[in-house]
PDB file of C-alpha atoms in Angstrom:
ATOM      1  CA  MET A 226      11.521   0.436  10.171  1.00 84.00           C
ATOM      2  CA  ILE A 227       8.099   0.740   8.547  1.00 88.00           C
ATOM      3  CA  ILE A 228       7.846   0.645   4.741  1.00 90.00           C
ATOM      4  CA  ALA A 229       4.575   1.036   2.856  1.00 90.00           C
ATOM      5  CA  ALA A 230       4.059  -0.306  -0.685  1.00 91.00           C
ATOM      6  CA  ILE A 231       1.222   1.403  -2.549  1.00 91.00           C
ATOM      7  CA  ARG A 232       0.093   0.303  -5.994  1.00 90.00           C
ATOM      8  CA  SER A 233       0.784   2.934  -8.567  1.00 89.00           C
ATOM      9  CA  GLY A 234      -2.347   4.752  -9.715  1.00 86.00           C
ATOM     10  CA  THR A 235      -4.178   4.215  -6.408  1.00 86.00           C
ATOM     11  CA  ASP A 236      -4.392   6.183  -3.185  1.00 84.00           C
ATOM     12  CA  PRO A 237      -3.280   4.814   0.195  1.00 83.00           C
ATOM     13  CA  THR A 238      -6.132   3.032   1.988  1.00 84.00           C
ATOM     14  CA  ALA A 239      -4.575   3.420   5.413  1.00 82.00           C
ATOM     15  CA  PRO A 240      -2.461   6.175   7.013  1.00 84.00           C
ATOM     16  CA  LEU A 241       1.082   6.348   5.851  1.00 83.00           C
ATOM     17  CA  PRO A 242       3.853   5.296   8.278  1.00 81.00           C
ATOM     18  CA  PRO A 243       4.343   7.770  11.127  1.00 82.00           C
ATOM     19  CA  ALA A 244       7.052  10.253  10.157  1.00 80.00           C
ATOM     20  CA  THR A 245       7.791  13.969  10.125  1.00 75.00           C
ATOM     21  CA  PHE A 246       8.567  13.791   6.415  1.00 85.00           C
ATOM     22  CA  HIS A 247       7.881  10.903   4.030  1.00 87.00           C
ATOM     23  CA  ARG A 248      10.168   9.873   1.199  1.00 89.00           C
ATOM     24  CA  TRP A 249       8.950   8.065  -1.877  1.00 90.00           C
ATOM     25  CA  LEU A 250      11.678   5.799  -3.166  1.00 90.00           C
ATOM     26  CA  GLU A 251      12.535   6.186  -6.842  1.00 90.00           C
ATOM     27  CA  GLU A 252      12.546   2.493  -7.752  1.00 90.00           C
ATOM     28  CA  PRO A 253       9.205   0.674  -7.302  1.00 91.00           C
ATOM     29  CA  LEU A 254       8.628  -3.015  -6.698  1.00 91.00           C
ATOM     30  CA  TYR A 255       7.128  -4.899  -9.660  1.00 92.00           C
ATOM     31  CA  CYS A 256       5.014  -8.004  -9.751  1.00 89.00           C
ATOM     32  CA  PRO A 257       7.079 -10.622 -11.626  1.00 87.00           C
ATOM     33  CA  LYS A 258       3.966 -12.053 -13.289  1.00 87.00           C
ATOM     34  CA  CYS A 259       2.284  -8.890 -14.615  1.00 88.00           C
ATOM     35  CA  GLU A 260       2.826  -5.144 -14.991  1.00 86.00           C
ATOM     36  CA  ALA A 261       1.652  -4.100 -11.490  1.00 88.00           C
ATOM     37  CA  ALA A 262       4.041  -1.699  -9.805  1.00 92.00           C
ATOM     38  CA  TYR A 263       4.089  -0.626  -6.147  1.00 92.00           C
ATOM     39  CA  ASN A 264       5.697   2.613  -4.979  1.00 93.00           C
ATOM     40  CA  LEU A 265       7.510   2.587  -1.692  1.00 92.00           C
ATOM     41  CA  VAL A 266       7.193   5.223   1.037  1.00 92.00           C
ATOM     42  CA  LEU A 267       8.994   5.428   4.378  1.00 91.00           C
ATOM     43  CA  ASP A 268      10.387   7.843   6.895  1.00 90.00           C
ATOM     44  CA  TYR A 269      12.837  10.298   5.357  1.00 90.00           C
ATOM     45  CA  ASP A 270      15.402   9.922   8.160  1.00 89.00           C
ATOM     46  CA  GLN A 271      15.512   6.135   7.662  1.00 87.00           C
ATOM     47  CA  ALA A 272      15.738   6.492   3.866  1.00 89.00           C
ATOM     48  CA  ILE A 273      18.836   8.635   4.005  1.00 90.00           C
ATOM     49  CA  SER A 274      20.462   6.551   6.716  1.00 90.00           C
ATOM     50  CA  ARG A 275      23.910   5.208   6.046  1.00 92.00           C
ATOM     51  CA  HIS A 276      22.862   1.621   6.678  1.00 92.00           C
ATOM     52  CA  PHE A 277      19.520   1.752   4.840  1.00 89.00           C
ATOM     53  CA  LEU A 278      20.408  -0.872   2.202  1.00 89.00           C
ATOM     54  CA  ASN A 279      21.393  -3.449   4.804  1.00 91.00           C
ATOM     55  CA  ASP A 280      18.576  -2.674   7.259  1.00 89.00           C
ATOM     56  CA  SER A 281      15.810  -2.712   4.628  1.00 89.00           C
ATOM     57  CA  ARG A 282      16.792  -5.848   2.672  1.00 90.00           C
ATOM     58  CA  ARG A 283      14.483  -8.144   4.672  1.00 91.00           C
ATOM     59  CA  HIS A 284      11.565  -5.709   4.444  1.00 91.00           C
ATOM     60  CA  PHE A 285      11.942  -5.586   0.639  1.00 91.00           C
ATOM     61  CA  GLN A 286      11.956  -9.346   0.429  1.00 92.00           C
ATOM     62  CA  MET A 287       8.752  -9.635   2.440  1.00 91.00           C
ATOM     63  CA  LEU A 288       7.007  -6.957   0.323  1.00 91.00           C
ATOM     64  CA  ARG A 289       8.092  -8.674  -2.880  1.00 90.00           C
ATOM     65  CA  LYS A 290       6.642 -11.970  -1.648  1.00 91.00           C
ATOM     66  CA  ALA A 291       3.372 -10.281  -0.610  1.00 90.00           C
ATOM     67  CA  ILE A 292       3.085  -8.613  -4.045  1.00 90.00           C
ATOM     68  CA  THR A 293       3.753 -11.914  -5.812  1.00 90.00           C
ATOM     69  CA  LEU A 294       1.137 -13.677  -3.685  1.00 88.00           C
ATOM     70  CA  GLY A 295      -1.279 -10.823  -4.351  1.00 87.00           C
ATOM     71  CA  HIS A 296      -1.156 -11.619  -8.099  1.00 85.00           C
ATOM     72  CA  ALA A 297      -3.409 -14.656  -7.448  1.00 84.00           C
ATOM     73  CA  THR A 298      -6.172 -12.345  -6.225  1.00 82.00           C
ATOM     74  CA  GLY A 299      -5.775  -9.844  -9.041  1.00 83.00           C
ATOM     75  CA  HIS A 300      -3.906  -7.284  -6.936  1.00 82.00           C
ATOM     76  CA  HIS A 301      -7.116  -6.167  -5.225  1.00 82.00           C
ATOM     77  CA  ILE A 302      -5.086  -5.124  -2.187  1.00 84.00           C
ATOM     78  CA  SER A 303      -3.367  -1.906  -3.185  1.00 85.00           C
ATOM     79  CA  HIS A 304      -1.573  -1.014   0.060  1.00 87.00           C
ATOM     80  CA  PHE A 305       0.911  -3.230   1.940  1.00 90.00           C
ATOM     81  CA  GLU A 306       2.880  -2.211   4.999  1.00 90.00           C
ATOM     82  CA  THR A 307       5.758  -3.989   6.635  1.00 89.00           C
ATOM     83  CA  ASN A 308       6.636  -3.493  10.281  1.00 83.00           C
ATOM     84  CA  GLY A 309       9.323  -5.762  11.651  1.00 75.00           C
ATOM     85  CA  VAL A 310       8.517  -9.282  10.505  1.00 78.00           C
ATOM     86  CA  VAL A 311       4.878  -8.805   9.506  1.00 82.00           C
ATOM     87  CA  VAL A 312       3.339  -7.588   6.268  1.00 86.00           C
ATOM     88  CA  ILE A 313      -0.041  -5.951   6.803  1.00 84.00           C
ATOM     89  CA  PRO A 314      -2.418  -5.771   3.820  1.00 86.00           C
ATOM     90  CA  HIS A 315      -4.791  -2.785   3.830  1.00 81.00           C
ATOM     91  CA  ALA A 316      -7.825  -3.501   1.673  1.00 74.00           C
ATOM     92  CA  ALA A 317      -9.958  -0.667   0.319  1.00 70.00           C
ATOM     93  CA  PRO A 318     -13.044  -0.057   2.435  1.00 67.00           C
ATOM     94  CA  LYS A 319     -16.088  -1.693   0.980  1.00 67.00           C
ATOM     95  CA  ALA A 320     -19.032   0.466   0.089  1.00 64.00           C
ATOM     96  CA  GLY A 321     -22.044   0.023   2.320  1.00 64.00           C
ATOM     97  CA  PRO A 322     -25.322  -1.423   1.067  1.00 68.00           C
ATOM     98  CA  THR A 323     -27.209   0.753  -1.281  1.00 68.00           C
ATOM     99  CA  ILE A 324     -30.775   1.680  -0.515  1.00 69.00           C
ATOM    100  CA  SER A 325     -33.181   1.916  -3.364  1.00 72.00           C
ATOM    101  CA  ILE A 326     -36.142   4.209  -2.802  1.00 69.00           C
ATOM    102  CA  GLN A 327     -39.178   3.908  -5.006  1.00 69.00           C
ATOM    103  CA  PRO A 328     -40.584   7.167  -6.327  1.00 65.00           C
ATOM    104  CA  LEU A 329     -44.054   8.223  -5.173  1.00 63.00           C
ATOM    105  CA  THR A 330     -46.581   7.664  -7.930  1.00 68.00           C
ATOM    106  CA  HIS A 331     -49.448   9.621  -6.376  1.00 64.00           C
ATOM    107  CA  ARG A 332     -49.836  12.350  -3.826  1.00 61.00           C
ATOM    108  CA  ILE A 333     -51.005  11.593  -0.330  1.00 59.00           C
ATOM    109  CA  GLN A 334     -53.635  14.099   0.871  1.00 55.00           C
TER     110      GLN A 334
END
């Protein structure tokens, strides 16, 4: 089971979990120390499964812990993904170095 937690108000920084259809769960995960909320997305077939609550309990615990630990860094990681027993943070790609070009002050003949 792969569950992605994406901070509300931001776009995913990595591809969403592989699925034919995605389902966004109605109840987000909240940071217990501030107002940050993370929306959850997963495969539709897994979300409507009969045993979803029991199968996903460990994944939700790991995501809650990652969100709580992310509070120390100001929630700069806006996309977490859990796959099995690992939580993978996806940081936003950093912008490359900017090049400043000086304008020409005289014409070259």
